[in-house]
Amino acid sequence: MLQRLFKFKGGVKPATNKAPSVQAPIRIAPIPPRLVVPLHQSIGGQPTPLVEVGDRVLKGQRIGAADKWVSAAVHAPTSGTVIAVEERVAAHPSGLPTLSVVIETDGQDAWIERHSFDHASLEPERVREILRDSGVVGLGGAVFPSHVKLTPAASVPMDELVINGAECEPFMTCDDLLMRERAEGIVRGVAIFRDLLRPKRVLIGIEDNKPEAVAAMQAAVEALGENFEVVAVPTRYPAGGAKQLIRVLTGKEVPASKRSPEMGVQCFNVATAYSAWRAIAFGEPVISRIVTLTGNVEQPGNWEILLGTPMQEVIALAGPKADTNRFVMGGPMMGFDLPDLSAPVVKATNCIIAGSPALFPPPAPEMPCIRCGACALACPHELQPFELYWFSRSRNFGKAQEYNLFDCIECGCCSYVCPSHIPLVQYFRFAKSEIWSRERDKNMADAAKARFEFRNERDEREKAEKAERLAKAAAAKAAEKKPAPAETPPAPAEAPAPQTVDAEAAKKAAIAAAMERARLQREAAQPKNTDGLTIAQRKEIAEIEKRRAPLQAQQQTTPNADAAQTQNSQKDQQ
Amino acid sequence: MLTAILIMALGAIVLGAALGYASIKFKVEGNPLVEKIEAILPQTQCGQCGYPGCKPYAEAIAEGEADINKCPPGGMEGVRKLADLLGREVKPLDAEEKPKQLAIIDEQLCIGCTLCIQACPVDAIVGAAKQMHTVVESLCTGCELCVKPCPVECIRMEPIAEKIDNWKWKYPVFEIKPARRAA
């Protein structure tokens, strides 16, 4: 059957520059002496560390546990010893540090015990849990936890499952090589996704500039007897964007207000499918990924690199040329300059490009916008980048949102075609993060206001209660005073001494009993704020407890001594 | 002549009654302008404007008693927004603009006097008498009201550090380089 293809609007055709890095097969990178594994490698919550300094870890051992549903676990990429759990520079445009586990490798590469699963016999919920605990996330670059996407929408039947092998970014070839060499694993991974989502059709979209990958995938689908359709889509950046590929393959347009499952479509990257298959069939979590090393290097190619390998060691594998002046993580269209080469490879690192002034000439000076509209023609989301640019530039963020700033996928087509060389995407990124930060501030202000109002209310209530209490007490006193003289005078003179001693003893016993009860209660009450503490906090608590122990022991002995003393003095009195 | 007067009088009575009814029936509770002003203020409840909280300041602005440049936590941007809303002139801020801060209690020095707890307008400090106190970071508005009451000066204000979670893309700025001279 001939697949009918659709088109998305806009897009550009930059030089692909893919040829240099597809000559060699995927090579396995050596194990570096030290790995820096950031705990927060996916969208969602930050995993909680499970290891402490000095722990020995095995390859594939979980070192960070997912803290909520939208989050994914992190694992030790090889065996070794944890030498630090601390803030280390992240592979992030800011160059700021993030909590990471530093592992000194031992070179043995000893695996933890692995269990393979038969996903067909397991509950779908359990399969999703396995994927989360294996750290399977979208390896196309967005690193969204895959198990979350594998829950079909309740109301809409799943029509199509789209597998994204388009890889539209120039320079990047990691998915291409993966499809050529490990097509069978990908197809088996897609079958797992198919069994979880139960779509009517499975479409594998690959750009038509990768005929070898298309052929390999087709052969694998036939060999495994699956009915997936491998479709070559026209090469046009950004055909690999999820919404664009869905549009090309199914003709469905996902509106801004909806997610693709609500339209009956879901989209996964080929590398994600492969890692899901490794996780289910071999019990191997995501501990490495294929990274394209290309650009201004001696040996461009694709390497399977352990997560956490510092960038400088990765780059040394390819041998950057002498005039290299920058390194870009990701593609030239959407990537960012690495601020620090000690940052590690993470799940989102699909490509590292060495840049030189010849390869990426410095940007021409920004000129005024001439309203030519080229950006609007190139925008694959049919936005009006020139309008967004005006509003972002003048910090008119409300208006920018009205013009659907948040539909922008930052693909860079508008900046690419702009004849005035305006870095449009940078303005959009600036506007987006500014809007997010304002929203955070607004939420905090609202919370502060609510707390302030509650506090005022409480203060007033307490004041009123106190006034009422005082009034009552005054009334009672007044009432007492009146009948007091009528009563017979107290002070019965007979035998006061033994009674008072008895009363005192009874009082003391009551106090002792009360203290004992309080102590038991204290011991019975479980402290509630000790869950989810970091290792540093736990250590601090342990130290404090150690300091407190002798003091507490002292306290427990002193009351007894006091009691003995008072008893003695009583005896003396008698 | 008489009919004309009667008709006018009747009209006046009917319309007056309608207006009187409407003024009771559709009475607006509170001043809507105060709410709009309060939405712009940062809700730190710090009192640096000279009023006991953001709402009293908003009321004073709405009354025309207070200037719009008295709120240091709101910064110049707050002043601009207020000027926009009220149609007043933008004025420079009447104080130094500071980055957002966070109160930190030196727990080794804290004697557990509870004075800071009483001072905190948003209940962001926890502790009890003769027990160590601490600030709940996520609730602290950085109002500095707890700093003064502390008898042992164990509370300090620290600007909030930039982290990956709150990092922002910068406004695109380009270095201006001197043009290379030909030959």
GROMACS .gro file of C-alpha atoms in nm, chain A residues 61-410:
model
  350
   61GLN     CA    1   2.268  -0.024   4.001
   62ARG     CA    2   2.003   0.238   4.072
   63ILE     CA    3   2.165   0.545   4.228
   64GLY     CA    4   1.871   0.785   4.202
   65ALA     CA    5   1.507   0.683   4.254
   66ALA     CA    6   1.221   0.854   4.071
   67ASP     CA    7   1.050   1.076   4.330
   68LYS     CA    8   0.714   1.096   4.160
   69TRP     CA    9   0.528   0.969   3.855
   70VAL     CA   10   0.674   1.221   3.609
   71SER     CA   11   1.039   1.142   3.681
   72ALA     CA   12   1.282   0.868   3.588
   73ALA     CA   13   1.547   0.672   3.778
   74VAL     CA   14   1.922   0.712   3.726
   75HIS     CA   15   2.175   0.427   3.732
   76ALA     CA   16   2.546   0.371   3.776
   77PRO     CA   17   2.693   0.338   3.425
   78THR     CA   18   2.972   0.106   3.538
   79SER     CA   19   3.104  -0.053   3.856
   80GLY     CA   20   3.316   0.148   4.097
   81THR     CA   21   3.312   0.351   4.417
   82VAL     CA   22   3.107   0.661   4.491
   83ILE     CA   23   3.356   0.933   4.584
   84ALA     CA   24   3.116   1.226   4.607
   85VAL     CA   25   2.750   1.319   4.598
   86GLU     CA   26   2.769   1.689   4.534
   87GLU     CA   27   2.692   1.976   4.301
   88ARG     CA   28   2.881   1.948   3.972
   89VAL     CA   29   2.862   2.148   3.650
   90ALA     CA   30   2.569   2.033   3.438
   91ALA     CA   31   2.537   2.002   3.060
   92HIS     CA   32   2.313   2.307   3.055
   93PRO     CA   33   2.344   2.644   2.877
   94SER     CA   34   2.377   2.816   3.215
   95GLY     CA   35   2.690   2.626   3.320
   96LEU     CA   36   2.544   2.606   3.672
   97PRO     CA   37   2.598   2.302   3.894
   98THR     CA   38   2.344   2.030   3.974
   99LEU     CA   39   2.345   1.746   4.227
  100SER     CA   40   2.552   1.463   4.080
  101VAL     CA   41   2.697   1.130   4.189
  102VAL     CA   42   3.071   1.106   4.117
  103ILE     CA   43   3.190   0.748   4.063
  104GLU     CA   44   3.551   0.636   4.050
  105THR     CA   45   3.541   0.345   3.808
  106ASP     CA   46   3.724   0.018   3.881
  107GLY     CA   47   3.747  -0.102   3.522
  108GLN     CA   48   3.579  -0.436   3.602
  109ASP     CA   49   3.249  -0.323   3.453
  110ALA     CA   50   3.070  -0.576   3.675
  111TRP     CA   51   2.696  -0.591   3.617
  112ILE     CA   52   2.433  -0.599   3.886
  113GLU     CA   53   2.201  -0.900   3.869
  114ARG     CA   54   1.975  -0.852   3.568
  115HIS     CA   55   1.621  -0.986   3.522
  116SER     CA   56   1.447  -1.002   3.191
  117PHE     CA   57   1.072  -0.953   3.184
  118ASP     CA   58   0.802  -1.087   2.960
  119HIS     CA   59   0.599  -0.773   2.909
  120ALA     CA   60   0.305  -0.961   2.755
  121SER     CA   61   0.237  -1.150   3.079
  122LEU     CA   62   0.275  -0.845   3.304
  123GLU     CA   63   0.018  -0.582   3.396
  124PRO     CA   64   0.065  -0.269   3.178
  125GLU     CA   65   0.103  -0.068   3.497
  126ARG     CA   66   0.393  -0.290   3.604
  127VAL     CA   67   0.563  -0.250   3.263
  128ARG     CA   68   0.540   0.128   3.297
  129GLU     CA   69   0.694   0.101   3.643
  130ILE     CA   70   0.982  -0.107   3.507
  131LEU     CA   71   1.044   0.152   3.238
  132ARG     CA   72   1.043   0.431   3.492
  133ASP     CA   73   1.282   0.246   3.722
  134SER     CA   74   1.505   0.168   3.424
  135GLY     CA   75   1.529   0.538   3.347
  136VAL     CA   76   1.379   0.514   2.998
  137VAL     CA   77   1.322   0.867   2.870
  138GLY     CA   78   1.284   1.029   2.529
  139LEU     CA   79   1.634   1.010   2.381
  140GLY     CA   80   1.555   1.243   2.092
  141GLY     CA   81   1.665   1.530   2.314
  142ALA     CA   82   1.351   1.626   2.507
  143VAL     CA   83   1.412   1.359   2.777
  144PHE     CA   84   1.047   1.331   2.874
  145PRO     CA   85   0.987   1.014   3.082
  146SER     CA   86   0.852   0.752   2.838
  147HIS     CA   87   0.631   0.561   3.081
  148VAL     CA   88   0.413   0.870   3.121
  149LYS     CA   89   0.355   0.883   2.744
  150LEU     CA   90   0.268   0.513   2.737
  151THR     CA   91  -0.065   0.565   2.910
  152PRO     CA   92  -0.338   0.580   2.645
  153ALA     CA   93  -0.601   0.853   2.677
  154ALA     CA   94  -0.919   0.710   2.827
  155SER     CA   95  -1.161   0.887   2.596
  156VAL     CA   96  -0.989   0.867   2.258
  157PRO     CA   97  -0.892   0.538   2.092
  158MET     CA   98  -0.529   0.525   1.987
  159ASP     CA   99  -0.515   0.536   1.607
  160GLU     CA  100  -0.149   0.571   1.526
  161LEU     CA  101   0.181   0.513   1.696
  162VAL     CA  102   0.448   0.724   1.527
  163ILE     CA  103   0.812   0.623   1.564
  164ASN     CA  104   1.046   0.910   1.497
  165GLY     CA  105   1.359   0.824   1.301
  166ALA     CA  106   1.355   1.142   1.099
  167GLU     CA  107   1.661   1.300   1.262
  168CYS     CA  108   1.625   1.629   1.078
  169GLU     CA  109   1.899   1.829   1.255
  170PRO     CA  110   2.209   1.878   1.039
  171PHE     CA  111   2.530   1.701   1.148
  172MET     CA  112   2.345   1.453   1.369
  173THR     CA  113   2.357   1.084   1.273
  174CYS     CA  114   2.317   0.890   1.598
  175ASP     CA  115   1.965   0.765   1.516
  176ASP     CA  116   2.069   0.688   1.157
  177LEU     CA  117   2.351   0.459   1.273
  178LEU     CA  118   2.134   0.303   1.541
  179MET     CA  119   1.871   0.214   1.279
  180ARG     CA  120   2.133   0.073   1.044
  181GLU     CA  121   2.303  -0.143   1.304
  182ARG     CA  122   2.041  -0.227   1.564
  183ALA     CA  123   1.715  -0.222   1.367
  184GLU     CA  124   1.593  -0.547   1.521
  185GLY     CA  125   1.616  -0.410   1.874
  186ILE     CA  126   1.428  -0.098   1.774
  187VAL     CA  127   1.148  -0.300   1.613
  188ARG     CA  128   1.120  -0.518   1.925
  189GLY     CA  129   1.103  -0.202   2.137
  190VAL     CA  130   0.832  -0.060   1.915
  191ALA     CA  131   0.640  -0.386   1.964
  192ILE     CA  132   0.647  -0.323   2.342
  193PHE     CA  133   0.508   0.027   2.290
  194ARG     CA  134   0.247  -0.117   2.054
  195ASP     CA  135   0.135  -0.373   2.315
  196LEU     CA  136   0.099  -0.100   2.578
  197LEU     CA  137  -0.087   0.153   2.363
  198ARG     CA  138  -0.271  -0.082   2.123
  199PRO     CA  139  -0.279   0.155   1.825
  200LYS     CA  140  -0.446   0.064   1.497
  201ARG     CA  141  -0.132   0.140   1.295
  202VAL     CA  142   0.236   0.179   1.366
  203LEU     CA  143   0.425   0.422   1.141
  204ILE     CA  144   0.802   0.456   1.142
  205GLY     CA  145   0.900   0.785   0.980
  206ILE     CA  146   1.255   0.824   0.846
  207GLU     CA  147   1.380   1.112   0.632
  208ASP     CA  148   1.453   1.004   0.275
  209ASN     CA  149   1.817   1.110   0.298
  210LYS     CA  150   1.881   0.793   0.500
  211PRO     CA  151   1.806   0.511   0.250
  212GLU     CA  152   2.028   0.262   0.438
  213ALA     CA  153   1.834   0.315   0.759
  214VAL     CA  154   1.500   0.278   0.577
  215ALA     CA  155   1.617  -0.048   0.420
  216ALA     CA  156   1.752  -0.184   0.749
  217MET     CA  157   1.431  -0.102   0.933
  218GLN     CA  158   1.216  -0.253   0.658
  219ALA     CA  159   1.424  -0.572   0.665
  220ALA     CA  160   1.393  -0.593   1.044
  221VAL     CA  161   1.016  -0.541   1.036
  222GLU     CA  162   0.982  -0.817   0.776
  223ALA     CA  163   1.219  -1.052   0.958
  224LEU     CA  164   1.017  -1.018   1.279
  225GLY     CA  165   0.686  -1.052   1.095
  226GLU     CA  166   0.543  -0.724   1.224
  227ASN     CA  167   0.298  -0.507   1.031
  228PHE     CA  168   0.471  -0.175   1.098
  229GLU     CA  169   0.492   0.065   0.806
  230VAL     CA  170   0.836   0.212   0.743
  231VAL     CA  171   0.782   0.541   0.563
  232ALA     CA  172   1.045   0.762   0.400
  233VAL     CA  173   0.942   1.124   0.456
  234PRO     CA  174   1.077   1.418   0.255
  235THR     CA  175   1.390   1.576   0.400
  236ARG     CA  176   1.294   1.912   0.535
  237TYR     CA  177   1.391   2.063   0.868
  238PRO     CA  178   1.214   2.025   1.121
  239ALA     CA  179   1.045   1.705   0.996
  240GLY     CA  180   1.173   1.536   1.313
  241GLY     CA  181   0.968   1.759   1.542
  242ALA     CA  182   0.699   1.542   1.700
  243LYS     CA  183   0.409   1.756   1.582
  244GLN     CA  184   0.558   1.793   1.234
  245LEU     CA  185   0.616   1.421   1.189
  246ILE     CA  186   0.266   1.342   1.314
  247ARG     CA  187   0.132   1.592   1.061
  248VAL     CA  188   0.336   1.444   0.775
  249LEU     CA  189   0.247   1.081   0.850
  250THR     CA  190  -0.114   1.107   0.967
  251GLY     CA  191  -0.238   1.445   0.848
  252LYS     CA  192  -0.345   1.525   1.203
  253GLU     CA  193  -0.262   1.861   1.344
  254VAL     CA  194  -0.220   1.868   1.721
  255PRO     CA  195  -0.360   2.197   1.850
  256ALA     CA  196  -0.175   2.395   2.115
  257SER     CA  197  -0.435   2.319   2.379
  258LYS     CA  198  -0.414   1.941   2.336
  259ARG     CA  199  -0.161   1.666   2.372
  260SER     CA  200  -0.117   1.415   2.095
  261PRO     CA  201  -0.284   1.119   2.279
  262GLU     CA  202  -0.605   1.323   2.281
  263MET     CA  203  -0.584   1.317   1.901
  264GLY     CA  204  -0.523   0.943   1.903
  265VAL     CA  205  -0.150   0.966   1.820
  266GLN     CA  206   0.165   0.913   2.020
  267CYS     CA  207   0.525   0.966   1.910
  268PHE     CA  208   0.853   0.808   2.026
  269ASN     CA  209   1.211   0.831   1.914
  270VAL     CA  210   1.381   0.519   1.772
  271ALA     CA  211   1.654   0.528   2.038
  272THR     CA  212   1.386   0.535   2.308
  273ALA     CA  213   1.228   0.222   2.161
  274TYR     CA  214   1.568   0.053   2.158
  275SER     CA  215   1.642   0.141   2.522
  276ALA     CA  216   1.294   0.026   2.627
  277TRP     CA  217   1.362  -0.312   2.466
  278ARG     CA  218   1.697  -0.343   2.646
  279ALA     CA  219   1.524  -0.258   2.974
  280ILE     CA  220   1.243  -0.511   2.933
  281ALA     CA  221   1.418  -0.797   2.757
  282PHE     CA  222   1.756  -0.779   2.931
  283GLY     CA  223   1.690  -0.579   3.247
  284GLU     CA  224   1.949  -0.326   3.137
  285PRO     CA  225   1.869   0.029   3.243
  286VAL     CA  226   1.967   0.335   3.039
  287ILE     CA  227   2.336   0.380   3.124
  288SER     CA  228   2.481   0.476   2.789
  289ARG     CA  229   2.373   0.642   2.469
  290ILE     CA  230   2.497   0.692   2.117
  291VAL     CA  231   2.649   1.033   2.061
  292THR     CA  232   2.754   1.184   1.730
  293LEU     CA  233   3.094   1.353   1.745
  294THR     CA  234   3.139   1.568   1.439
  295GLY     CA  235   3.224   1.908   1.301
  296ASN     CA  236   3.580   2.031   1.311
  297VAL     CA  237   3.735   1.698   1.425
  298GLU     CA  238   3.983   1.447   1.282
  299GLN     CA  239   3.763   1.141   1.326
  300PRO     CA  240   3.393   1.220   1.306
  301GLY     CA  241   3.167   0.932   1.399
  302ASN     CA  242   2.923   0.782   1.645
  303TRP     CA  243   3.024   0.644   1.981
  304GLU     CA  244   2.835   0.457   2.245
  305ILE     CA  245   2.927   0.659   2.552
  306LEU     CA  246   2.855   0.591   2.919
  307LEU     CA  247   2.636   0.858   3.075
  308GLY     CA  248   2.844   1.075   3.304
  309THR     CA  249   3.159   1.072   3.091
  310PRO     CA  250   3.307   1.423   3.103
  311MET     CA  251   3.279   1.610   2.772
  312GLN     CA  252   3.651   1.672   2.736
  313GLU     CA  253   3.720   1.298   2.731
  314VAL     CA  254   3.441   1.244   2.482
  315ILE     CA  255   3.577   1.514   2.256
  316ALA     CA  256   3.929   1.370   2.280
  317LEU     CA  257   3.796   1.050   2.118
  318ALA     CA  258   3.727   1.238   1.796
  319GLY     CA  259   4.036   1.458   1.809
  320PRO     CA  260   3.933   1.820   1.761
  321LYS     CA  261   4.140   2.021   1.514
  322ALA     CA  262   4.364   2.301   1.631
  323ASP     CA  263   4.136   2.590   1.531
  324THR     CA  264   3.836   2.462   1.725
  325ASN     CA  265   3.698   2.744   1.936
  326ARG     CA  266   3.362   2.616   2.063
  327PHE     CA  267   3.162   2.302   2.124
  328VAL     CA  268   2.791   2.278   2.061
  329MET     CA  269   2.572   2.019   2.234
  330GLY     CA  270   2.279   1.920   2.014
  331GLY     CA  271   2.245   2.023   1.653
  332PRO     CA  272   2.345   2.356   1.501
  333MET     CA  273   1.982   2.466   1.481
  334MET     CA  274   1.862   2.394   1.835
  335GLY     CA  275   2.178   2.317   2.031
  336PHE     CA  276   2.366   2.540   2.271
  337ASP     CA  277   2.730   2.621   2.333
  338LEU     CA  278   2.877   2.411   2.614
  339PRO     CA  279   2.990   2.661   2.877
  340ASP     CA  280   3.221   2.410   3.047
  341LEU     CA  281   3.382   2.096   2.908
  342SER     CA  282   3.389   1.922   3.247
  343ALA     CA  283   3.011   1.882   3.214
  344PRO     CA  284   2.911   1.518   3.163
  345VAL     CA  285   2.728   1.341   2.882
  346VAL     CA  286   2.364   1.302   2.983
  347LYS     CA  287   2.058   1.132   2.836
  348ALA     CA  288   1.984   1.444   2.630
  349THR     CA  289   2.330   1.458   2.468
  350ASN     CA  290   2.269   1.333   2.115
  351CYS     CA  291   2.545   1.519   1.936
  352ILE     CA  292   2.855   1.724   2.006
  353ILE     CA  293   2.981   1.948   1.729
  354ALA     CA  294   3.325   2.103   1.738
  355GLY     CA  295   3.299   2.447   1.585
  356SER     CA  296   3.561   2.666   1.426
  357PRO     CA  297   3.535   3.016   1.284
  358ALA     CA  298   3.538   2.858   0.938
  359LEU     CA  299   3.259   2.611   1.013
  360PHE     CA  300   3.035   2.847   1.210
  361PRO     CA  301   3.134   3.200   1.112
  362PRO     CA  302   3.056   3.456   1.382
  363PRO     CA  303   2.704   3.592   1.341
  364ALA     CA  304   2.666   3.901   1.129
  365PRO     CA  305   2.559   4.211   1.323
  366GLU     CA  306   2.191   4.227   1.404
  367MET     CA  307   2.008   4.470   1.175
  368PRO     CA  308   1.662   4.618   1.221
  369CYS     CA  309   1.363   4.406   1.127
  370ILE     CA  310   1.238   4.502   0.783
  371ARG     CA  311   0.908   4.315   0.819
  372CYS     CA  312   0.975   4.102   0.514
  373GLY     CA  313   0.779   3.813   0.664
  374ALA     CA  314   1.037   3.547   0.573
  375CYS     CA  315   1.026   3.416   0.930
  376ALA     CA  316   0.649   3.374   0.915
  377LEU     CA  317   0.685   3.173   0.594
  378ALA     CA  318   0.952   2.951   0.749
  379CYS     CA  319   0.777   2.891   1.084
  380PRO     CA  320   0.657   2.528   1.096
  381HIS     CA  321   0.400   2.620   1.361
  382GLU     CA  322   0.251   2.901   1.154
  383LEU     CA  323   0.336   3.164   1.411
  384GLN     CA  324   0.438   3.519   1.332
  385PRO     CA  325   0.794   3.539   1.463
  386PHE     CA  326   0.831   3.906   1.370
  387GLU     CA  327   0.541   4.000   1.596
  388LEU     CA  328   0.672   3.779   1.873
  389TYR     CA  329   1.009   3.945   1.826
  390TRP     CA  330   0.867   4.295   1.871
  391PHE     CA  331   0.685   4.196   2.188
  392SER     CA  332   0.974   3.999   2.336
  393ARG     CA  333   1.220   4.273   2.258
  394SER     CA  334   1.005   4.537   2.426
  395ARG     CA  335   0.929   4.298   2.716
  396ASN     CA  336   0.560   4.310   2.636
  397PHE     CA  337   0.513   3.954   2.753
  398GLY     CA  338   0.135   3.954   2.778
  399LYS     CA  339   0.107   4.039   2.412
  400ALA     CA  340   0.372   3.780   2.322
  401GLN     CA  341   0.161   3.514   2.493
  402GLU     CA  342  -0.143   3.634   2.303
  403TYR     CA  343   0.052   3.563   1.984
  404ASN     CA  344   0.111   3.206   2.109
  405LEU     CA  345   0.471   3.236   2.214
  406PHE     CA  346   0.443   2.904   2.396
  407ASP     CA  347   0.365   2.717   2.073
  408CYS     CA  348   0.716   2.800   1.956
  409ILE     CA  349   0.934   2.487   1.953
  410GLU     CA  350   1.254   2.693   1.922
   0.00000   0.00000   0.00000
